[in-house]
Amino acid sequence: MRKSPAEALVDIARTKAEQGEGWDALTAQLSADSYVLAEVMATNPKALLDVGPAWNLNLESGSLKDALAAYRERILECAASWELAVPMRRKWASLDAMSDTTLESGGAAAFAAGLLKGRDTEWLVKSRLSKAARLRLLALRLFEAGNTEGALNSARASELSLFTRHHAAESQITSDPSLAIVRTAHMLAEYATADLDADASPAEVMAAYREALDWATLTEEPVKWPEPYFAA
C-alpha cells in the first residue's frame, strides 16, 4: 500500500539529504511540514495563522537542518498565540534521522532555471501543453506500428508534460518564481512511479502511471487528462 504524500515527502527529503541534494531535501521537507500545518490548523478553523515571517526567511546558504529548524521555529512562534504550537511540534517528523548537507547559494532558483531556459512561467505552461500533444500523437502512431516500448515511453512523457503544465499553472497563479510546487510534484511523481508493474498490458501500464501522477498531484483540482491510452 502506498504511503500518504506527506509520509512519502519525509522519505524523499531524507533520501535527498543523504545524496547531498540539499535544496530538493529542503523543498520536500517543507512540503511535508505544510501537510502537518494544514492538519493542525483544521482543528481550529478560526485561527488566522500568518506564516509570512517563515517564508521570508533567507535560506539561500548554510546548513539544511539549520534552515529547517529556523523555519519550524518561526512557524511555532506564529502558531503560539493560537495554542497550535505544541500539537504542531508533536506531529512534525523528527529531523534527527536526516543527514545534514549544505544549501548552495542560488540553489533555490536552479530547478526553475533548468525548466524555463530564460523564459517565464507562462511560456512553460504553453510549451508543456503543446509538447504533450505532440508526444501523444507520436505514442499512438508508434503503438499502431507495433513499437510498444516506444509508444509507452512517449505516452509517459506526454502525461508527465501535462502534469508539469498543471503545476506550473499553479506556480503562475501564486507568483512562485522558484516553481517549488513543480519541483515537489516531480519528486512525488518519481517516487510514485518507481515500482509500477512494467509487465502489465500497455493500457494497464498507462492507467497505473496516470493513477500515480494523480496521487502525486498537489492541487485540489486534478490534472485534466485526455482519453486513456491504448484502450481496447
CSV table of C-alpha atoms in Angstrom, one decimal:
chain,number,residue,atom,x,y,z
A,1,MET,CA,0.0,0.0,0.0
A,2,ARG,CA,1.4,3.4,-1.0
A,3,LYS,CA,2.2,5.9,1.8
A,4,SER,CA,0.4,9.2,2.0
A,5,PRO,CA,2.1,12.1,0.2
A,6,ALA,CA,3.2,13.6,3.5
A,7,GLU,CA,4.9,10.4,4.6
A,8,ALA,CA,6.4,10.0,1.1
A,9,LEU,CA,7.8,13.5,1.2
A,10,VAL,CA,9.6,12.8,4.5
A,11,ASP,CA,11.2,9.7,2.9
A,12,ILE,CA,12.2,11.7,-0.1
A,13,ALA,CA,13.7,14.5,2.0
A,14,ARG,CA,15.8,12.1,3.9
A,15,THR,CA,17.0,10.3,0.7
A,16,LYS,CA,17.8,13.6,-1.0
A,17,ALA,CA,19.7,14.8,2.1
A,18,GLU,CA,21.8,11.5,2.1
A,19,GLN,CA,22.6,12.2,-1.6
A,20,GLY,CA,23.7,15.7,-0.8
A,21,GLU,CA,20.8,17.2,-2.7
A,22,GLY,CA,20.1,19.9,-0.1
A,23,TRP,CA,17.6,22.0,-2.0
A,24,ASP,CA,15.5,19.0,-3.0
A,25,ALA,CA,15.6,17.8,0.6
A,26,LEU,CA,14.6,21.2,1.9
A,27,THR,CA,11.7,21.5,-0.6
A,28,ALA,CA,10.4,18.0,0.2
A,29,GLN,CA,10.6,18.5,3.9
A,30,LEU,CA,8.9,22.0,3.8
A,31,SER,CA,6.1,20.4,1.8
A,32,ALA,CA,5.8,17.6,4.3
A,33,ASP,CA,5.6,20.1,7.1
A,34,SER,CA,2.9,22.0,5.3
A,35,TYR,CA,0.6,19.0,5.5
A,36,VAL,CA,1.1,19.0,9.2
A,37,LEU,CA,0.4,22.7,9.3
A,38,ALA,CA,-2.9,22.3,7.4
A,39,GLU,CA,-3.9,19.3,9.6
A,40,VAL,CA,-3.3,21.2,12.8
A,41,MET,CA,-4.9,24.4,11.6
A,42,ALA,CA,-8.0,22.4,10.7
A,43,THR,CA,-8.6,21.7,14.4
A,44,ASN,CA,-9.0,25.5,14.9
A,45,PRO,CA,-10.7,26.9,11.8
A,46,LYS,CA,-10.9,30.3,13.3
A,47,ALA,CA,-7.1,30.5,13.6
A,48,LEU,CA,-5.6,33.2,11.4
A,49,LEU,CA,-2.0,32.0,11.2
A,50,ASP,CA,0.3,34.3,9.4
A,51,VAL,CA,3.1,32.2,8.0
A,52,GLY,CA,4.6,35.1,6.1
A,53,PRO,CA,7.5,35.6,8.5
A,54,ALA,CA,8.6,31.9,8.0
A,55,TRP,CA,8.5,32.1,4.2
A,56,ASN,CA,10.5,35.4,4.3
A,57,LEU,CA,13.5,33.6,6.0
A,58,ASN,CA,16.7,33.7,4.0
A,59,LEU,CA,17.5,30.1,3.3
A,60,GLU,CA,19.9,30.7,0.5
A,61,SER,CA,23.0,29.2,2.1
A,62,GLY,CA,24.2,27.2,5.0
A,63,SER,CA,23.0,24.0,6.7
A,64,LEU,CA,19.9,22.1,5.6
A,65,LYS,CA,19.0,21.2,9.1
A,66,ASP,CA,19.6,24.7,10.4
A,67,ALA,CA,17.4,26.1,7.7
A,68,LEU,CA,14.6,23.6,8.6
A,69,ALA,CA,14.9,24.3,12.3
A,70,ALA,CA,14.8,28.1,11.7
A,71,TYR,CA,11.7,27.7,9.5
A,72,ARG,CA,9.9,25.5,12.1
A,73,GLU,CA,10.8,27.8,14.9
A,74,ARG,CA,9.3,30.7,13.1
A,75,ILE,CA,6.1,28.8,12.3
A,76,LEU,CA,5.8,27.8,16.0
A,77,GLU,CA,6.2,31.4,17.0
A,78,CYS,CA,3.3,32.3,14.7
A,79,ALA,CA,1.2,29.4,16.0
A,80,ALA,CA,1.8,30.0,19.7
A,81,SER,CA,-0.9,32.7,20.1
A,82,TRP,CA,-3.5,30.2,18.7
A,83,GLU,CA,-2.3,27.4,21.0
A,84,LEU,CA,-1.3,25.3,18.0
A,85,ALA,CA,2.5,25.2,18.6
A,86,VAL,CA,2.5,22.1,20.8
A,87,PRO,CA,0.4,19.8,18.6
A,88,MET,CA,2.4,21.0,15.6
A,89,ARG,CA,5.7,20.2,17.2
A,90,ARG,CA,4.4,16.7,18.1
A,91,LYS,CA,3.2,15.9,14.6
A,92,TRP,CA,6.3,17.1,12.7
A,93,ALA,CA,8.7,14.4,11.6
A,94,SER,CA,11.9,14.5,13.7
A,95,LEU,CA,14.9,15.9,11.9
A,96,ASP,CA,17.3,13.7,13.9
A,97,ALA,CA,17.2,10.9,11.3
A,98,MET,CA,18.0,13.3,8.5
A,99,SER,CA,21.6,13.8,7.2
A,100,ASP,CA,22.8,17.3,7.1
A,101,THR,CA,24.1,18.9,3.9
A,102,THR,CA,24.9,22.3,2.6
A,103,LEU,CA,22.4,24.6,0.8
A,104,GLU,CA,24.4,26.1,-2.0
A,105,SER,CA,23.8,29.8,-2.8
A,106,GLY,CA,21.4,30.2,-5.7
A,107,GLY,CA,20.2,26.6,-5.4
A,108,ALA,CA,16.6,27.6,-4.9
A,109,ALA,CA,16.5,29.0,-8.4
A,110,ALA,CA,18.4,26.3,-10.2
A,111,PHE,CA,15.4,24.0,-10.8
A,112,ALA,CA,13.3,26.8,-12.3
A,113,ALA,CA,16.2,27.9,-14.4
A,114,GLY,CA,16.5,24.5,-15.9
A,115,LEU,CA,12.9,24.3,-16.8
A,116,LEU,CA,12.4,27.9,-18.0
A,117,LYS,CA,15.6,28.2,-20.0
A,118,GLY,CA,15.5,32.0,-19.8
A,119,ARG,CA,11.7,32.3,-20.4
A,120,ASP,CA,8.8,32.8,-18.0
A,121,THR,CA,6.2,30.5,-16.4
A,122,GLU,CA,3.6,31.4,-19.0
A,123,TRP,CA,5.9,30.0,-21.7
A,124,LEU,CA,6.4,26.8,-19.6
A,125,VAL,CA,2.6,26.3,-19.3
A,126,LYS,CA,2.0,26.7,-23.0
A,127,SER,CA,5.1,24.8,-24.2
A,128,ARG,CA,4.3,21.8,-22.0
A,129,LEU,CA,0.7,21.6,-23.4
A,130,SER,CA,2.0,21.6,-27.0
A,131,LYS,CA,4.7,19.1,-26.1
A,132,ALA,CA,2.2,16.8,-24.5
A,133,ALA,CA,0.0,16.9,-27.6
A,134,ARG,CA,3.0,16.0,-29.9
A,135,LEU,CA,4.1,13.2,-27.7
A,136,ARG,CA,0.6,11.8,-27.5
A,137,LEU,CA,0.3,11.6,-31.3
A,138,LEU,CA,3.7,10.0,-31.5
A,139,ALA,CA,2.7,7.4,-28.9
A,140,LEU,CA,-0.4,6.4,-30.8
A,141,ARG,CA,1.4,6.2,-34.1
A,142,LEU,CA,4.2,4.0,-32.6
A,143,PHE,CA,1.6,1.8,-30.9
A,144,GLU,CA,-0.2,1.3,-34.2
A,145,ALA,CA,3.1,0.4,-35.8
A,146,GLY,CA,3.8,-2.3,-33.2
A,147,ASN,CA,6.5,-0.4,-31.3
A,148,THR,CA,5.1,-0.9,-27.8
A,149,GLU,CA,8.1,0.2,-25.9
A,150,GLY,CA,8.5,3.4,-27.9
A,151,ALA,CA,4.8,4.1,-27.5
A,152,LEU,CA,4.9,3.7,-23.8
A,153,ASN,CA,7.9,5.9,-23.4
A,154,SER,CA,6.2,8.6,-25.5
A,155,ALA,CA,2.9,8.2,-23.6
A,156,ARG,CA,4.6,8.6,-20.2
A,157,ALA,CA,6.5,11.7,-21.4
A,158,SER,CA,3.2,13.2,-22.7
A,159,GLU,CA,1.5,12.5,-19.3
A,160,LEU,CA,4.4,14.0,-17.4
A,161,SER,CA,4.3,17.1,-19.6
A,162,LEU,CA,0.6,17.6,-18.7
A,163,PHE,CA,1.5,17.0,-15.1
A,164,THR,CA,4.2,19.6,-15.2
A,165,ARG,CA,2.0,22.1,-17.0
A,166,HIS,CA,-0.7,21.7,-14.4
A,167,HIS,CA,1.6,22.5,-11.5
A,168,ALA,CA,3.4,25.3,-13.5
A,169,ALA,CA,0.0,26.9,-13.9
A,170,GLU,CA,-0.4,26.8,-10.1
A,171,SER,CA,3.0,28.5,-9.7
A,172,GLN,CA,1.9,31.2,-12.1
A,173,ILE,CA,-1.2,31.9,-10.0
A,174,THR,CA,0.8,32.0,-6.8
A,175,SER,CA,3.7,34.0,-8.4
A,176,ASP,CA,6.3,31.5,-7.3
A,177,PRO,CA,9.5,32.1,-9.4
A,178,SER,CA,11.2,29.1,-7.9
A,179,LEU,CA,8.5,26.7,-9.1
A,180,ALA,CA,8.6,24.9,-5.8
A,181,ILE,CA,5.3,23.1,-6.3
A,182,VAL,CA,6.5,21.8,-9.7
A,183,ARG,CA,9.7,20.6,-8.0
A,184,THR,CA,7.8,18.9,-5.2
A,185,ALA,CA,5.3,17.3,-7.6
A,186,HIS,CA,8.1,15.9,-9.7
A,187,MET,CA,9.8,14.3,-6.7
A,188,LEU,CA,6.5,12.7,-5.7
A,189,ALA,CA,5.8,11.5,-9.2
A,190,GLU,CA,9.2,9.9,-9.4
A,191,TYR,CA,8.6,8.2,-6.0
A,192,ALA,CA,5.1,7.0,-7.1
A,193,THR,CA,6.1,5.6,-10.5
A,194,ALA,CA,9.3,3.9,-9.4
A,195,ASP,CA,7.8,0.5,-8.7
A,196,LEU,CA,4.9,0.2,-11.2
A,197,ASP,CA,4.4,-3.2,-13.0
A,198,ALA,CA,6.1,-3.0,-16.3
A,199,ASP,CA,4.8,-6.4,-17.4
A,200,ALA,CA,1.1,-5.4,-17.5
A,201,SER,CA,-0.7,-4.6,-20.7
A,202,PRO,CA,0.0,-1.2,-22.3
A,203,ALA,CA,-3.4,0.1,-21.3
A,204,GLU,CA,-2.9,-1.1,-17.7
A,205,VAL,CA,0.7,0.3,-17.6
A,206,MET,CA,-0.6,3.7,-18.6
A,207,ALA,CA,-3.6,3.6,-16.3
A,208,ALA,CA,-1.3,2.9,-13.4
A,209,TYR,CA,1.1,5.6,-14.4
A,210,ARG,CA,-1.8,8.1,-14.6
A,211,GLU,CA,-3.1,7.0,-11.2
A,212,ALA,CA,0.4,7.5,-9.7
A,213,LEU,CA,0.5,11.1,-11.1
A,214,ASP,CA,-2.9,11.7,-9.7
A,215,TRP,CA,-1.6,10.6,-6.3
A,216,ALA,CA,1.3,13.0,-6.7
A,217,THR,CA,-0.8,16.0,-7.7
A,218,LEU,CA,-0.5,18.8,-5.1
A,219,THR,CA,-3.5,20.8,-6.0
A,220,GLU,CA,-7.2,20.4,-5.1
A,221,GLU,CA,-8.1,20.5,-8.8
A,222,PRO,CA,-7.0,17.3,-10.6
A,223,VAL,CA,-4.9,17.2,-13.8
A,224,LYS,CA,-7.1,17.3,-16.9
A,225,TRP,CA,-6.2,14.2,-18.8
A,226,PRO,CA,-7.2,13.2,-22.4
A,227,GLU,CA,-8.7,9.9,-23.2
A,228,PRO,CA,-7.0,6.9,-21.7
A,229,TYR,CA,-4.1,5.4,-23.7
A,230,PHE,CA,-4.3,2.1,-25.7
A,231,ALA,CA,-7.8,1.2,-24.6
A,232,ALA,CA,-9.3,-1.8,-26.3
